[in-house]
Amino acid sequence: MNSLLDIHDLTVAYHRKPVLWDVDLELHQPQLAAIVGPNGAGKSTLIKAVLGLVPLASGRAQIFGEPVARVRQRIGYVPQRESVDWDFPVSVLDVVLMGTYGRLGWFRRPGRDEREWARECLEKVGLAQYEHQQIGQLSGGQQQRVFLARALAQRADIYFMDEPMAGVDAATERLIFQVLADLRAAGKAIIAVHHDLRTVPQYFDYVVLLNVRLVAAGPRETTFTPDNLRKTYGGRLALLDAAADAIAAGSGAP
Amino acid sequence: MSTAVASRQSFAAPQTAWAWNEWWLLASYLAMSLALVVIGLEWVTRPAASGVPRDLAAPLWTIAVGSASAASCAILGCYLVLRRMSLLGDAISHAVLPGIVIAYLLSGQLTGWPIFIGALVLGVVTAALTQGLSSLGRVSEDTSLGIVFTSLFALGVVLIQGWVRHADLDVDCVLQGQIDFAGVTQEFYGWQISRPILALLPTLVVTIGFVALFWKELKIVSFDPALAAAMGVRVAVVHYLLMAMVSVATVASFEAVGSILVVAMLIVPAAAADLLSSRLSMMIAWAMAIGIVSAALGYVLGAALDTSVAGMMAVVAGGQFALAVVFSPRSGLASRWLRNLLLAVRITSEDVIAGLYRAEERDQATGVSIELSGVRGESTRSGIDEHSASPFVRWLASWRIAHLGWTAKDRLGQARLTDAGRTVARKLVRAHRLWETYLDTHFDLPRDHLHDAAERMEHFLDPELQAELDAELAGVATDPHGKQIPPADSAVDSSSLEK
Amino acid sequence: MIESALHALRENYNFVVILCGVSLLGAGAGIVGAFAVLRKRALTGDALSHAALPGVCLAFLVLGERNLPAMLLGALASGILGVAIISALVRWTRVRDDAAIGIILSVFFGLGIALMGIIQRMGSVGNKAGLSSFILGKTTGITGADVWIILASAAICLAAIVVLYKEFLAVSFDADFTQSLGWPVYAIDLLLMSLVAAAVVIGLPTVGVIMISALLIMPGAAARFWTDRLSTLLVLAGGLGFVTGVVGTTLSYTFDKLPAGPVIVLTGAALFLLSMLLGHRRGAIARILAHRRFRRSWQERQLLRTLYELIESSGFRQRSVPQDDLLSLRAWSPAEAQKLVQEAAVAGLVLPLPGGRVALTDQGWQQALEATRGHRLWQTFLAEYPEQAGSVVNLASVSVDDHLPPALSDELQAKLVAAGRWPASEVAP
């Protein structure tokens, strides 16, 4: 069977320190998956390694059974918000339009169809009225939503998101998750780095626990357990307690 | 919720008229500068004696050469500045020197394509060497830049002084160019044309073509290289194409205006334009405009002071950058100061009338007449003084209150709220108490911390948010301190106060 | 060349003077520049030198005659003004540091050129100013008095560095931490920048505006390849600067067609290049070799471990496995696997058997045990102490013993034994 995402024997090292070590991960069905782990666990690096943005010490990553370079048009990517310069002189719509560049190829410029589509994507994240604003004028949560809209504009089948919920308020977080859930319902796969253990059970149905090595990966019910979390984070009790509460709450939810 | 509220309050209605405003500003700036240039030209070209015809051809050709060079450099400079690679532009403009010299030594001519090829190769080599040294030697990017460009420039100087015997290629003309000779024209297919323009005009056209052709790639690589790479855009290819274009623009400008001016024209107009615009297209337009104005005014000043035109162009560019730093509508120092001042005045004046409103409220509750409130000093104490606003701000605030007719003097000479003032004040007090209530119900804050937060927030709560807060706090009539929250509709309330 | 230099030494008092001046300048600039490089301010010197030019011209315009000390003071003032504007721009506006440096550098330089144009048109006085030597430098202009100025400044730089060594070290190593200790980081920084400014200004008449920054950057950056210790680095940077000055001056003197400034810079570049390639601490060749050694040994251990694990999963019945099975555990291409097996076979660790199978030799078996133990101990360590993940692990070392205390590695081993995953030598098939 062709898997959606197949990471095999992946090691990324920096100055001989492993950032990711012997990671094997396969995803067969479209999932709303969270990559969870402490700081420095290599969560962002895992995404970058899959997308070919960092050099690998060993291993390979395939998407839809093909090398990543061949299926780039089917991959959506949301980098960390801090990775770009928000003073850059572009409007909100311009940024969303960048999502269509991948399909356009060299030399072709986005036309009316692309603009329409970009507006639609903006509407989905509730920012239609900010289309003409310079991106620096938006709040953090709105900037995150612009990135999400840009990913939507990519019309991808699999999305990699690096902390799409970093620094957003609760309302925006709910909205972002609604968009993700819609994508998931439309048969897309989403793999998102997530830092807030408490909201994992609420939103995600698949969990990848990562701390340099892959600790566990699987459906949330069986994988997001206190035992696995301890193996990922070590004995930081306060944090685990909060997560345990969330797990208890999440198991009661539909 | 709290951050959603806090973040939304800072946005006014979307600016749909941005484009119009920015273009208008650019057009008026150009018009003003043009007027200055015309006046200046008029003066520097005044005939020495009456009866001698005014010679405009040479000055205009010089300005044209300078403008063409400045415009090409400014366009490319925008991408350098946005990608935080300004200094790579500086380095390339120095480092193409050995390329030019070697091309000259090989081909024996100082014009035409060999020079361009030589410069192009060296420009790309500079970019590659800088990157190579920093990854191979693990030194920081700016260290390797500093080493690469000084060495290459030194190599160029050694080559010139050691091997080149040509009047047109000495170190001085490399540094300062020979824009003084741009006015000398020659015949070209029946037209009298200045020689440098023959290289600069095609360069400008190629530069514009390059940016138009790779518009989308340049934009995404500059804004978000990680996404560009993830999408399969060849980031390195775009990077080296840009560097090659910078070298071409540099060498085309070299002969005419020298290497100092090239650096100034690459970086200064683009950096100024970055402060002035909120669109990439706008930024490029501004950068070109600033570059052209630098060329024209620089010529005028250089001619007037009888000194290096290239040097004066750089100085004029610097002057325009300083203007942008101070007066840019969006991020200039003066505009920021003005915005802060206006905000302070608004807040201070609102605080005053809110204080008066509270005093009225208290007087009603205690049955003491309103007239006495001023005597007790309640209104003034709760108003301006609390806010340590400067006397100037306080003076402006009192002017604003008077101008808007929020207060009027009563028989005793005390300031009293007018109906208009009372309506505004009620809204403020309402916003203040709503926010206190919201904070109190949603956050575990000590009661005495609520007031300060609300004191700031009351000035920013727009009707939409108030409605949201209302819905959230439906039915709550008093704030955490037990004071009544004034209702939103004014009719009932004002009559009850007036009786 | 040496003979002619010696000849020149005997013949020419001027040459000795110049040689002394430039070498001292090189040493002083090298030492001060080393700090600037460490402090990630490599290009501040470049900005400073360009910004100094209008000061030189203004001093001349005001005095109406060539007066070196006054011109250098002017240079110092306008250079520092330029650097101050750069930091103000970065601090108060959204102009980024690279653009700020570029702007100040080019605009001040343009102003200097314009002022120079005015001076040159003043007639005979202007022509005697020798201002253009400030741009590219002119060693022949050095007089005995200038050497004393250079000597005194170099001495002051050295004294300041000796006195404030600890402070400079702390600030260039970790400014934020130093600030948290309550040290006046800003003042120390300012002093450091003043030293850089002094070095630049002293160098202007000899090496020139455009290339003096090379004299600051190159020795420090080159010295970095030879040592990790700051004290050694400083001595080395001073020494390299000195050598640069001596060799560069001699070269330009010997081939009198060559201008001194650029030749000095090219000498420095050559020294830098040699250091970068050959330096034994961080030099490129040493590092590339070490990296290749590491990769080979790491991949070899990967191969051995994979073979062990395949044998383990077959219940230790055979000491050989089909080579193709390697590909199921590792993401190697068949060609890569073939190459690794061949290399290991040459090293006597594995034995390719007919029928596409690979066997471990006795020696290979021992090393495979070690590699697997090391790997599993690390993995267990990560599972048991996830807080420490990554910060301790080192892929280059075979065993954990170099990095973990013995008690801990015993504990981890006990865990593996209990889980039946400890590779024991006695189970060899």
Short mmCIF file of C-alpha atoms in Angstrom, two decimals, chain B residues 64 104 137-138 146 184 188 232 267 348 350-351 402 438 450 495-496:
data_model
loop_
_atom_site.label_atom_id
_atom_site.label_comp_id
_atom_site.label_asym_id
_atom_site.label_seq_id
_atom_site.Cartn_x
_atom_site.Cartn_y
_atom_site.Cartn_z
CA ALA B 64 20.13 61.44 -17.83
CA TYR B 104 40.33 45.02 -20.38
CA GLY B 137 35.91 28.38 7.31
CA ARG B 138 32.94 28.66 9.68
CA GLY B 146 34.85 41.92 4.51
CA VAL B 184 30.25 65.06 -24.24
CA PHE B 188 25.16 57.46 -33.04
CA GLY B 232 10.40 23.92 -5.38
CA ILE B 267 21.35 50.91 -0.91
CA THR B 348 -6.10 63.49 28.44
CA GLU B 350 -11.32 62.27 27.61
CA ASP B 351 -10.01 61.70 31.10
CA ALA B 402 -13.38 73.72 24.39
CA TYR B 438 -15.13 41.85 32.08
CA LEU B 450 -8.76 46.65 37.61
CA SER B 495 -32.98 63.49 31.52
CA SER B 496 -32.56 61.83 34.85
#
